[in-house]
PDB file of N, CA and C in Angstrom:
ATOM      1  N   LEU E   3     104.924  87.969 104.108  1.00 54.00           N
ATOM      2  CA  LEU E   3     104.294  89.255 104.359  1.00 54.00           C
ATOM      3  C   LEU E   3     103.100  89.056 105.272  1.00 54.00           C
ATOM      4  N   ALA E   4     102.958  89.909 106.235  1.00 49.00           N
ATOM      5  CA  ALA E   4     101.891  89.778 107.217  1.00 49.00           C
ATOM      6  C   ALA E   4     100.730  90.695 106.861  1.00 49.00           C
ATOM      7  N   ALA E   5      99.537  90.221 107.094  1.00 47.00           N
ATOM      8  CA  ALA E   5      98.349  91.053 106.913  1.00 47.00           C
ATOM      9  C   ALA E   5      97.953  91.618 108.266  1.00 47.00           C
ATOM     10  N   GLU E   6      97.548  92.852 108.279  1.00 46.00           N
ATOM     11  CA  GLU E   6      97.097  93.460 109.515  1.00 46.00           C
ATOM     12  C   GLU E   6      95.649  93.052 109.764  1.00 46.00           C
ATOM     13  N   SER E   7      95.244  92.961 111.008  1.00 46.00           N
ATOM     14  CA  SER E   7      93.961  92.357 111.329  1.00 46.00           C
ATOM     15  C   SER E   7      92.796  93.329 111.456  1.00 46.00           C
ATOM     16  N   THR E   8      92.967  94.597 111.202  1.00 57.00           N
ATOM     17  CA  THR E   8      91.864  95.533 111.336  1.00 57.00           C
ATOM     18  C   THR E   8      91.057  95.594 110.050  1.00 57.00           C
ATOM     19  N   ALA E   9      89.742  95.552 110.183  1.00 59.00           N
ATOM     20  CA  ALA E   9      88.861  95.618 109.014  1.00 59.00           C
ATOM     21  C   ALA E   9      88.821  97.051 108.489  1.00 59.00           C
ATOM     22  N   LEU E  10      88.515  97.168 107.219  1.00 57.00           N
ATOM     23  CA  LEU E  10      88.422  98.465 106.558  1.00 57.00           C
ATOM     24  C   LEU E  10      87.025  99.034 106.772  1.00 57.00           C
ATOM     25  N   PRO E  11      86.901 100.218 107.358  1.00 52.00           N
ATOM     26  CA  PRO E  11      85.570 100.806 107.505  1.00 52.00           C
ATOM     27  C   PRO E  11      84.961 101.069 106.133  1.00 52.00           C
ATOM     28  N   SER E  12      83.674 100.803 105.981  1.00 52.00           N
ATOM     29  CA  SER E  12      83.028 100.946 104.670  1.00 52.00           C
ATOM     30  C   SER E  12      83.152 102.368 104.124  1.00 52.00           C
ATOM     31  N   ARG E  13      83.190 103.353 104.984  1.00 52.00           N
ATOM     32  CA  ARG E  13      83.311 104.746 104.522  1.00 52.00           C
ATOM     33  C   ARG E  13      84.687 105.040 103.929  1.00 52.00           C
ATOM     34  N   ALA E  14      85.665 104.144 104.151  1.00 56.00           N
ATOM     35  CA  ALA E  14      87.034 104.377 103.685  1.00 56.00           C
ATOM     36  C   ALA E  14      87.318 103.772 102.317  1.00 56.00           C
ATOM     37  N   ILE E  15      86.343 103.068 101.725  1.00 57.00           N
ATOM     38  CA  ILE E  15      86.558 102.396 100.450  1.00 57.00           C
ATOM     39  C   ILE E  15      87.070 103.375  99.382  1.00 57.00           C
ATOM     40  N   GLY E  16      86.588 104.606  99.361  1.00 69.00           N
ATOM     41  CA  GLY E  16      86.972 105.582  98.345  1.00 69.00           C
ATOM     42  C   GLY E  16      88.317 106.242  98.577  1.00 69.00           C
ATOM     43  N   ARG E  17      89.042 105.823  99.594  1.00 84.00           N
ATOM     44  CA  ARG E  17      90.291 106.515  99.919  1.00 84.00           C
ATOM     45  C   ARG E  17      91.510 105.966  99.199  1.00 84.00           C
ATOM     46  N   PHE E  18      91.345 105.015  98.292  1.00 91.00           N
ATOM     47  CA  PHE E  18      92.489 104.443  97.583  1.00 91.00           C
ATOM     48  C   PHE E  18      92.837 105.328  96.393  1.00 91.00           C
ATOM     49  N   ALA E  19      94.065 105.838  96.398  1.00 92.00           N
ATOM     50  CA  ALA E  19      94.486 106.854  95.435  1.00 92.00           C
ATOM     51  C   ALA E  19      94.723 106.295  94.036  1.00 92.00           C
ATOM     52  N   GLU E  20      95.097 105.018  93.945  1.00 94.00           N
ATOM     53  CA  GLU E  20      95.427 104.449  92.640  1.00 94.00           C
ATOM     54  C   GLU E  20      94.642 103.167  92.433  1.00 94.00           C
ATOM     55  N   ASN E  21      94.516 102.767  91.170  1.00 93.00           N
ATOM     56  CA  ASN E  21      93.854 101.508  90.869  1.00 93.00           C
ATOM     57  C   ASN E  21      94.372 100.970  89.554  1.00 93.00           C
ATOM     58  N   GLY E  22      94.117  99.706  89.321  1.00 96.00           N
ATOM     59  CA  GLY E  22      94.546  99.087  88.077  1.00 96.00           C
ATOM     60  C   GLY E  22      94.364  97.581  88.129  1.00 96.00           C
ATOM     61  N   LYS E  23      94.869  96.920  87.112  1.00 97.00           N
ATOM     62  CA  LYS E  23      94.766  95.467  87.009  1.00 97.00           C
ATOM     63  C   LYS E  23      96.127  94.846  87.288  1.00 97.00           C
ATOM     64  N   ILE E  24      96.138  93.785  88.081  1.00 98.00           N
ATOM     65  CA  ILE E  24      97.383  93.080  88.379  1.00 98.00           C
ATOM     66  C   ILE E  24      97.814  92.301  87.143  1.00 98.00           C
ATOM     67  N   ASP E  25      98.986  92.639  86.627  1.00 98.00           N
ATOM     68  CA  ASP E  25      99.565  91.904  85.497  1.00 98.00           C
ATOM     69  C   ASP E  25     100.325  90.683  85.988  1.00 98.00           C
ATOM     70  N   ARG E  26     101.012  90.858  87.115  1.00 98.00           N
ATOM     71  CA  ARG E  26     101.820  89.766  87.675  1.00 98.00           C
ATOM     72  C   ARG E  26     101.994  90.016  89.161  1.00 98.00           C
ATOM     73  N   VAL E  27     101.946  88.938  89.930  1.00 98.00           N
ATOM     74  CA  VAL E  27     102.175  89.047  91.366  1.00 98.00           C
ATOM     75  C   VAL E  27     103.064  87.892  91.793  1.00 98.00           C
ATOM     76  N   ASP E  28     104.052  88.204  92.630  1.00 97.00           N
ATOM     77  CA  ASP E  28     104.950  87.202  93.193  1.00 97.00           C
ATOM     78  C   ASP E  28     105.073  87.506  94.686  1.00 97.00           C
ATOM     79  N   ILE E  29     104.244  86.818  95.474  1.00 95.00           N
ATOM     80  CA  ILE E  29     104.206  87.080  96.909  1.00 95.00           C
ATOM     81  C   ILE E  29     105.537  86.737  97.567  1.00 95.00           C
ATOM     82  N   LYS E  30     106.153  85.645  97.133  1.00 96.00           N
ATOM     83  CA  LYS E  30     107.430  85.233  97.721  1.00 96.00           C
ATOM     84  C   LYS E  30     108.493  86.320  97.547  1.00 96.00           C
ATOM     85  N   GLU E  31     108.518  86.952  96.370  1.00 97.00           N
ATOM     86  CA  GLU E  31     109.475  88.035  96.103  1.00 97.00           C
ATOM     87  C   GLU E  31     108.965  89.387  96.613  1.00 97.00           C
ATOM     88  N   GLY E  32     107.674  89.460  96.933  1.00 97.00           N
ATOM     89  CA  GLY E  32     107.111  90.706  97.443  1.00 97.00           C
ATOM     90  C   GLY E  32     106.938  91.767  96.384  1.00 97.00           C
ATOM     91  N   VAL E  33     106.627  91.341  95.149  1.00 98.00           N
ATOM     92  CA  VAL E  33     106.453  92.306  94.058  1.00 98.00           C
ATOM     93  C   VAL E  33     105.110  92.077  93.358  1.00 98.00           C
ATOM     94  N   VAL E  34     104.610  93.153  92.789  1.00 98.00           N
ATOM     95  CA  VAL E  34     103.386  93.105  91.993  1.00 98.00           C
ATOM     96  C   VAL E  34     103.540  94.103  90.844  1.00 98.00           C
ATOM     97  N   VAL E  35     103.068  93.702  89.668  1.00 98.00           N
ATOM     98  CA  VAL E  35     103.054  94.590  88.517  1.00 98.00           C
ATOM     99  C   VAL E  35     101.596  94.958  88.259  1.00 98.00           C
ATOM    100  N   VAL E  36     101.301  96.258  88.306  1.00 98.00           N
ATOM    101  CA  VAL E  36      99.952  96.772  88.091  1.00 98.00           C
ATOM    102  C   VAL E  36     100.000  97.698  86.890  1.00 98.00           C
ATOM    103  N   ASP E  37      99.233  97.353  85.856  1.00 98.00           N
ATOM    104  CA  ASP E  37      99.203  98.174  84.633  1.00 98.00           C
ATOM    105  C   ASP E  37     100.612  98.506  84.138  1.00 98.00           C
ATOM    106  N   ASP E  38     101.446  97.485  84.058  1.00 97.00           N
ATOM    107  CA  ASP E  38     102.820  97.604  83.551  1.00 97.00           C
ATOM    108  C   ASP E  38     103.755  98.411  84.451  1.00 97.00           C
ATOM    109  N   ARG E  39     103.361  98.667  85.695  1.00 97.00           N
ATOM    110  CA  ARG E  39     104.216  99.383  86.650  1.00 97.00           C
ATOM    111  C   ARG E  39     104.610  98.418  87.767  1.00 97.00           C
ATOM    112  N   LEU E  40     105.902  98.328  88.053  1.00 98.00           N
ATOM    113  CA  LEU E  40     106.425  97.428  89.079  1.00 98.00           C
ATOM    114  C   LEU E  40     106.385  98.089  90.449  1.00 98.00           C
ATOM    115  N   PHE E  41     105.819  97.380  91.421  1.00 98.00           N
ATOM    116  CA  PHE E  41     105.764  97.838  92.804  1.00 98.00           C
ATOM    117  C   PHE E  41     106.278  96.737  93.710  1.00 98.00           C
ATOM    118  N   LYS E  42     106.814  97.129  94.851  1.00 97.00           N
ATOM    119  CA  LYS E  42     107.122  96.182  95.929  1.00 97.00           C
ATOM    120  C   LYS E  42     105.935  96.236  96.891  1.00 97.00           C
ATOM    121  N   LEU E  43     105.684  95.123  97.550  1.00 97.00           N
ATOM    122  CA  LEU E  43     104.673  95.100  98.604  1.00 97.00           C
ATOM    123  C   LEU E  43     105.369  95.386  99.929  1.00 97.00           C
ATOM    124  N   SER E  44     104.828  96.312 100.694  1.00 96.00           N
ATOM    125  CA  SER E  44     105.374  96.599 102.017  1.00 96.00           C
ATOM    126  C   SER E  44     105.349  95.319 102.851  1.00 96.00           C
ATOM    127  N   PRO E  45     106.337  95.123 103.714  1.00 95.00           N
ATOM    128  CA  PRO E  45     106.304  93.953 104.603  1.00 95.00           C
ATOM    129  C   PRO E  45     105.059  93.922 105.498  1.00 95.00           C
ATOM    130  N   THR E  46     104.441  95.084 105.694  1.00 95.00           N
ATOM    131  CA  THR E  46     103.234  95.175 106.518  1.00 95.00           C
ATOM    132  C   THR E  46     102.003  95.542 105.678  1.00 95.00           C
ATOM    133  N   VAL E  47     102.014  95.182 104.390  1.00 96.00           N
ATOM    134  CA  VAL E  47     100.900  95.526 103.500  1.00 96.00           C
ATOM    135  C   VAL E  47      99.578  95.052 104.093  1.00 96.00           C
ATOM    136  N   ARG E  48      98.578  95.915 103.991  1.00 96.00           N
ATOM    137  CA  ARG E  48      97.222  95.566 104.432  1.00 96.00           C
ATOM    138  C   ARG E  48      96.394  95.294 103.186  1.00 96.00           C
ATOM    139  N   VAL E  49      95.743  94.134 103.144  1.00 96.00           N
ATOM    140  CA  VAL E  49      94.926  93.732 101.998  1.00 96.00           C
ATOM    141  C   VAL E  49      93.487  93.593 102.478  1.00 96.00           C
ATOM    142  N   TYR E  50      92.566  94.201 101.721  1.00 95.00           N
ATOM    143  CA  TYR E  50      91.154  94.172 102.074  1.00 95.00           C
ATOM    144  C   TYR E  50      90.341  93.537 100.952  1.00 95.00           C
ATOM    145  N   MET E  51      89.355  92.749 101.339  1.00 93.00           N
ATOM    146  CA  MET E  51      88.397  92.164 100.408  1.00 93.00           C
ATOM    147  C   MET E  51      87.344  93.226 100.076  1.00 93.00           C
ATOM    148  N   PRO E  52      86.507  92.995  99.049  1.00 89.00           N
ATOM    149  CA  PRO E  52      85.467  93.979  98.708  1.00 89.00           C
ATOM    150  C   PRO E  52      84.532  94.282  99.886  1.00 89.00           C
ATOM    151  N   SER E  53      84.330  93.317 100.774  1.00 88.00           N
ATOM    152  CA  SER E  53      83.465  93.515 101.946  1.00 88.00           C
ATOM    153  C   SER E  53      84.100  94.419 102.991  1.00 88.00           C
ATOM    154  N   GLY E  54      85.421  94.654 102.870  1.00 86.00           N
ATOM    155  CA  GLY E  54      86.142  95.457 103.847  1.00 86.00           C
ATOM    156  C   GLY E  54      86.900  94.618 104.853  1.00 86.00           C
ATOM    157  N   SER E  55      86.667  93.297 104.845  1.00 93.00           N
ATOM    158  CA  SER E  55      87.403  92.433 105.766  1.00 93.00           C
ATOM    159  C   SER E  55      88.849  92.292 105.290  1.00 93.00           C
ATOM    160  N   THR E  56      89.728  91.966 106.206  1.00 95.00           N
ATOM    161  CA  THR E  56      91.135  91.827 105.849  1.00 95.00           C
ATOM    162  C   THR E  56      91.390  90.478 105.187  1.00 95.00           C
ATOM    163  N   ALA E  57      92.459  90.445 104.415  1.00 95.00           N
ATOM    164  CA  ALA E  57      92.844  89.235 103.696  1.00 95.00           C
ATOM    165  C   ALA E  57      94.359  89.125 103.692  1.00 95.00           C
ATOM    166  N   SER E  58      94.831  87.971 103.350  1.00 95.00           N
ATOM    167  CA  SER E  58      96.260  87.727 103.212  1.00 95.00           C
ATOM    168  C   SER E  58      96.734  88.257 101.860  1.00 95.00           C
ATOM    169  N   PRO E  59      97.974  88.744 101.778  1.00 96.00           N
ATOM    170  CA  PRO E  59      98.525  89.127 100.473  1.00 96.00           C
ATOM    171  C   PRO E  59      98.484  87.966  99.473  1.00 96.00           C
ATOM    172  N   GLY E  60      98.470  86.740  99.976  1.00 96.00           N
ATOM    173  CA  GLY E  60      98.384  85.574  99.103  1.00 96.00           C
ATOM    174  C   GLY E  60      97.095  85.494  98.323  1.00 96.00           C
ATOM    175  N   MET E  61      96.108  86.316  98.668  1.00 96.00           N
ATOM    176  CA  MET E  61      94.843  86.355  97.917  1.00 96.00           C
ATOM    177  C   MET E  61      94.981  87.111  96.591  1.00 96.00           C
ATOM    178  N   LEU E  62      96.047  87.888  96.430  1.00 97.00           N
ATOM    179  CA  LEU E  62      96.237  88.662  95.198  1.00 97.00           C
ATOM    180  C   LEU E  62      96.564  87.724  94.044  1.00 97.00           C
ATOM    181  N   ARG E  63      95.889  87.928  92.910  1.00 97.00           N
ATOM    182  CA  ARG E  63      96.039  87.070  91.739  1.00 97.00           C
ATOM    183  C   ARG E  63      96.181  87.900  90.474  1.00 97.00           C
ATOM    184  N   ASN E  64      96.861  87.334  89.502  1.00 97.00           N
ATOM    185  CA  ASN E  64      96.954  87.960  88.180  1.00 97.00           C
ATOM    186  C   ASN E  64      95.542  88.215  87.646  1.00 97.00           C
ATOM    187  N   GLY E  65      95.352  89.375  87.030  1.00 97.00           N
ATOM    188  CA  GLY E  65      94.067  89.724  86.427  1.00 97.00           C
ATOM    189  C   GLY E  65      93.102  90.428  87.353  1.00 97.00           C
ATOM    190  N   MET E  66      93.371  90.447  88.657  1.00 96.00           N
ATOM    191  CA  MET E  66      92.480  91.130  89.606  1.00 96.00           C
ATOM    192  C   MET E  66      92.553  92.635  89.403  1.00 96.00           C
ATOM    193  N   ARG E  67      91.414  93.298  89.597  1.00 96.00           N
ATOM    194  CA  ARG E  67      91.391  94.754  89.638  1.00 96.00           C
ATOM    195  C   ARG E  67      91.491  95.153  91.106  1.00 96.00           C
ATOM    196  N   ILE E  68      92.369  96.113  91.380  1.00 96.00           N
ATOM    197  CA  ILE E  68      92.608  96.543  92.761  1.00 96.00           C
ATOM    198  C   ILE E  68      92.658  98.063  92.860  1.00 96.00           C
ATOM    199  N   GLY E  69      92.403  98.550  94.048  1.00 95.00           N
ATOM    200  CA  GLY E  69      92.706  99.918  94.424  1.00 95.00           C
ATOM    201  C   GLY E  69      93.866  99.812  95.398  1.00 95.00           C
ATOM    202  N   PHE E  70      94.743 100.815  95.422  1.00 96.00           N
ATOM    203  CA  PHE E  70      95.882 100.720  96.332  1.00 96.00           C
ATOM    204  C   PHE E  70      96.439 102.082  96.670  1.00 96.00           C
ATOM    205  N   ASN E  71      97.145 102.108  97.781  1.00 96.00           N
ATOM    206  CA  ASN E  71      97.889 103.291  98.222  1.00 96.00           C
ATOM    207  C   ASN E  71      99.340 102.898  98.386  1.00 96.00           C
ATOM    208  N   VAL E  72     100.207 103.801  98.003  1.00 95.00           N
ATOM    209  CA  VAL E  72     101.635 103.558  98.164  1.00 95.00           C
ATOM    210  C   VAL E  72     102.103 104.129  99.493  1.00 95.00           C
ATOM    211  N   SER E  73     103.269 103.693  99.909  1.00 91.00           N
ATOM    212  CA  SER E  73     103.870 104.175 101.148  1.00 91.00           C
ATOM    213  C   SER E  73     104.171 105.660 101.016  1.00 91.00           C
ATOM    214  N   GLY E  74     104.012 106.390 102.091  1.00 83.00           N
ATOM    215  CA  GLY E  74     104.305 107.819 102.071  1.00 83.00           C
ATOM    216  C   GLY E  74     105.755 108.120 101.743  1.00 83.00           C
ATOM    217  N   GLN E  75     106.664 107.211 102.099  1.00 78.00           N
ATOM    218  CA  GLN E  75     108.085 107.435 101.880  1.00 78.00           C
ATOM    219  C   GLN E  75     108.535 107.009 100.478  1.00 78.00           C
ATOM    220  N   ASP E  76     107.839 106.054  99.874  1.00 77.00           N
ATOM    221  CA  ASP E  76     108.310 105.491  98.610  1.00 77.00           C
ATOM    222  C   ASP E  76     107.132 105.189  97.700  1.00 77.00           C
ATOM    223  N   SER E  77     107.069 105.858  96.567  1.00 90.00           N
ATOM    224  CA  SER E  77     105.936 105.698  95.657  1.00 90.00           C
ATOM    225  C   SER E  77     105.955 104.375  94.903  1.00 90.00           C
ATOM    226  N   HIS E  78     106.953 103.522  95.135  1.00 94.00           N
ATOM    227  CA  HIS E  78     107.007 102.217  94.485  1.00 94.00           C
ATOM    228  C   HIS E  78     106.768 101.072  95.469  1.00 94.00           C
ATOM    229  N   VAL E  79     106.271 101.421  96.667  1.00 97.00           N
ATOM    230  CA  VAL E  79     105.968 100.415  97.676  1.00 97.00           C
ATOM    231  C   VAL E  79     104.484 100.521  98.027  1.00 97.00           C
ATOM    232  N   ILE E  80     103.753  99.435  97.817  1.00 97.00           N
ATOM    233  CA  ILE E  80     102.320  99.422  98.108  1.00 97.00           C
ATOM    234  C   ILE E  80     102.116  99.121  99.583  1.00 97.00           C
ATOM    235  N   ALA E  81     101.372 100.017 100.254  1.00 96.00           N
ATOM    236  CA  ALA E  81     101.115  99.893 101.685  1.00 96.00           C
ATOM    237  C   ALA E  81      99.770  99.232 101.977  1.00 96.00           C
ATOM    238  N   GLU E  82      98.763  99.466 101.119  1.00 96.00           N
ATOM    239  CA  GLU E  82      97.464  98.838 101.314  1.00 96.00           C
ATOM    240  C   GLU E  82      96.770  98.634  99.984  1.00 96.00           C
ATOM    241  N   VAL E  83      95.962  97.571  99.951  1.00 96.00           N
ATOM    242  CA  VAL E  83      95.304  97.135  98.714  1.00 96.00           C
ATOM    243  C   VAL E  83      93.846  96.828  99.014  1.00 96.00           C
ATOM    244  N   LEU E  84      92.972  97.217  98.102  1.00 95.00           N
ATOM    245  CA  LEU E  84      91.573  96.805  98.137  1.00 95.00           C
ATOM    246  C   LEU E  84      91.313  95.980  96.878  1.00 95.00           C
ATOM    247  N   ILE E  85      90.879  94.745  97.068  1.00 95.00           N
ATOM    248  CA  ILE E  85      90.515  93.890  95.936  1.00 95.00           C
ATOM    249  C   ILE E  85      89.104  94.274  95.512  1.00 95.00           C
ATOM    250  N   PHE E  86      88.939  94.661  94.240  1.00 92.00           N
ATOM    251  CA  PHE E  86      87.621  95.019  93.733  1.00 92.00           C
ATOM    252  C   PHE E  86      86.833  93.762  93.387  1.00 92.00           C
ATOM    253  N   LEU E  87      85.515  93.876  93.412  1.00 85.00           N
ATOM    254  CA  LEU E  87      84.669  92.776  92.956  1.00 85.00           C
ATOM    255  C   LEU E  87      84.938  92.521  91.487  1.00 85.00           C
ATOM    256  N   SER E  88      85.022  91.261  91.111  1.00 74.00           N
ATOM    257  CA  SER E  88      85.209  90.950  89.692  1.00 74.00           C
ATOM    258  C   SER E  88      83.872  91.058  88.990  1.00 74.00           C
ATOM    259  N   LYS E  89      83.917  91.502  87.719  1.00 60.00           N
ATOM    260  CA  LYS E  89      82.673  91.705  86.963  1.00 60.00           C
ATOM    261  C   LYS E  89      82.501  90.623  85.938  1.00 60.00           C
TER     262      LYS E  89
END
Protein backbone atom coordinates (compact mmCIF):
# COMPACT_ATOMS: atom_id res chain seq x y z
CA LEU A 1 0.00 0.00 0.00
CA ALA A 2 1.33 3.40 -0.94
CA ALA A 3 1.19 6.50 1.22
CA GLU A 4 0.42 9.78 -0.44
CA SER A 5 3.02 12.48 0.10
CA THR A 6 0.88 15.52 0.91
CA ALA A 7 0.86 16.71 4.52
CA LEU A 8 -2.41 17.18 6.36
CA PRO A 9 -3.24 20.85 6.97
CA SER A 10 -3.64 21.47 10.71
CA ARG A 11 -7.12 22.95 10.16
CA ALA A 12 -8.24 19.59 8.68
CA ILE A 13 -7.56 17.49 11.81
CA GLY A 14 -11.26 17.65 12.82
CA ARG A 15 -12.51 16.35 9.49
CA PHE A 16 -12.23 12.63 10.33
CA ALA A 17 -15.75 11.23 10.55
CA GLU A 18 -14.96 8.09 12.55
CA ASN A 19 -12.56 7.07 15.28
CA GLY A 20 -11.68 4.10 17.42
CA LYS A 21 -8.97 1.76 18.62
CA ILE A 22 -7.17 -0.65 16.31
CA ASP A 23 -7.87 -4.20 17.48
CA ARG A 24 -5.88 -5.84 14.70
CA VAL A 25 -3.99 -4.68 11.64
CA ASP A 26 -2.54 -6.75 8.79
CA ILE A 27 -0.83 -4.48 6.28
CA LYS A 28 0.11 -7.36 3.98
CA GLU A 29 -3.57 -8.37 3.70
CA GLY A 30 -4.70 -4.73 3.67
CA VAL A 31 -7.16 -5.10 6.54
CA VAL A 32 -7.69 -3.42 9.89
CA VAL A 33 -10.18 -4.14 12.66
CA VAL A 34 -11.30 -1.01 14.54
CA ASP A 35 -13.58 -1.44 17.55
CA ASP A 36 -14.59 -4.93 16.36
CA ARG A 37 -15.43 -3.68 12.83
CA LEU A 38 -13.49 -5.08 9.85
CA PHE A 39 -12.26 -2.63 7.22
CA LYS A 40 -10.07 -2.93 4.14
CA LEU A 41 -7.38 -0.32 3.59
CA SER A 42 -7.64 1.47 0.26
CA PRO A 43 -4.64 0.78 -2.00
CA THR A 44 -4.07 4.55 -1.88
CA VAL A 45 -4.78 5.03 1.85
CA ARG A 46 -3.35 8.25 3.26
CA VAL A 47 -1.94 7.96 6.80
CA TYR A 48 -1.15 11.02 8.90
CA MET A 49 0.84 11.37 12.12
CA PRO A 50 -0.49 13.59 14.95
CA SER A 51 1.73 16.42 13.61
CA GLY A 52 -0.08 16.21 10.26
CA SER A 53 2.89 14.79 8.39
CA THR A 54 2.32 11.75 6.21
CA ALA A 55 3.27 8.25 7.27
CA SER A 56 3.37 4.77 5.84
CA PRO A 57 0.43 2.41 6.51
CA GLY A 58 3.08 0.23 8.16
CA MET A 59 3.04 2.68 11.08
CA LEU A 60 -0.42 1.41 12.13
CA ARG A 61 -0.24 -0.83 15.21
CA ASN A 62 -2.62 -2.79 17.40
CA GLY A 63 -3.94 -0.65 20.26
CA MET A 64 -3.51 2.70 18.47
CA ARG A 65 -6.34 5.21 18.60
CA ILE A 66 -7.12 6.60 15.16
CA GLY A 67 -9.50 8.88 13.33
CA PHE A 68 -10.46 7.78 9.83
CA ASN A 69 -12.63 8.36 6.80
CA VAL A 70 -14.03 5.65 4.61
CA SER A 71 -14.15 5.68 0.83
CA GLY A 72 -17.13 7.48 -0.64
CA GLN A 73 -18.02 4.38 -2.66
CA ASP A 74 -17.60 1.76 0.07
CA SER A 75 -18.15 2.23 3.80
CA HIS A 76 -15.86 -0.74 4.56
CA VAL A 77 -12.78 0.72 2.87
CA ILE A 78 -10.63 3.20 4.80
CA ALA A 79 -9.35 6.02 2.59
CA GLU A 80 -7.45 8.09 5.18
CA VAL A 81 -6.26 7.69 8.75
CA LEU A 82 -5.04 10.06 11.44
CA ILE A 83 -2.98 8.46 14.21
CA PHE A 84 -3.90 10.10 17.52
CA LEU A 85 -1.32 10.90 20.17
CA SER A 86 -1.10 8.10 22.70
CA LYS A 87 -2.00 9.06 26.27
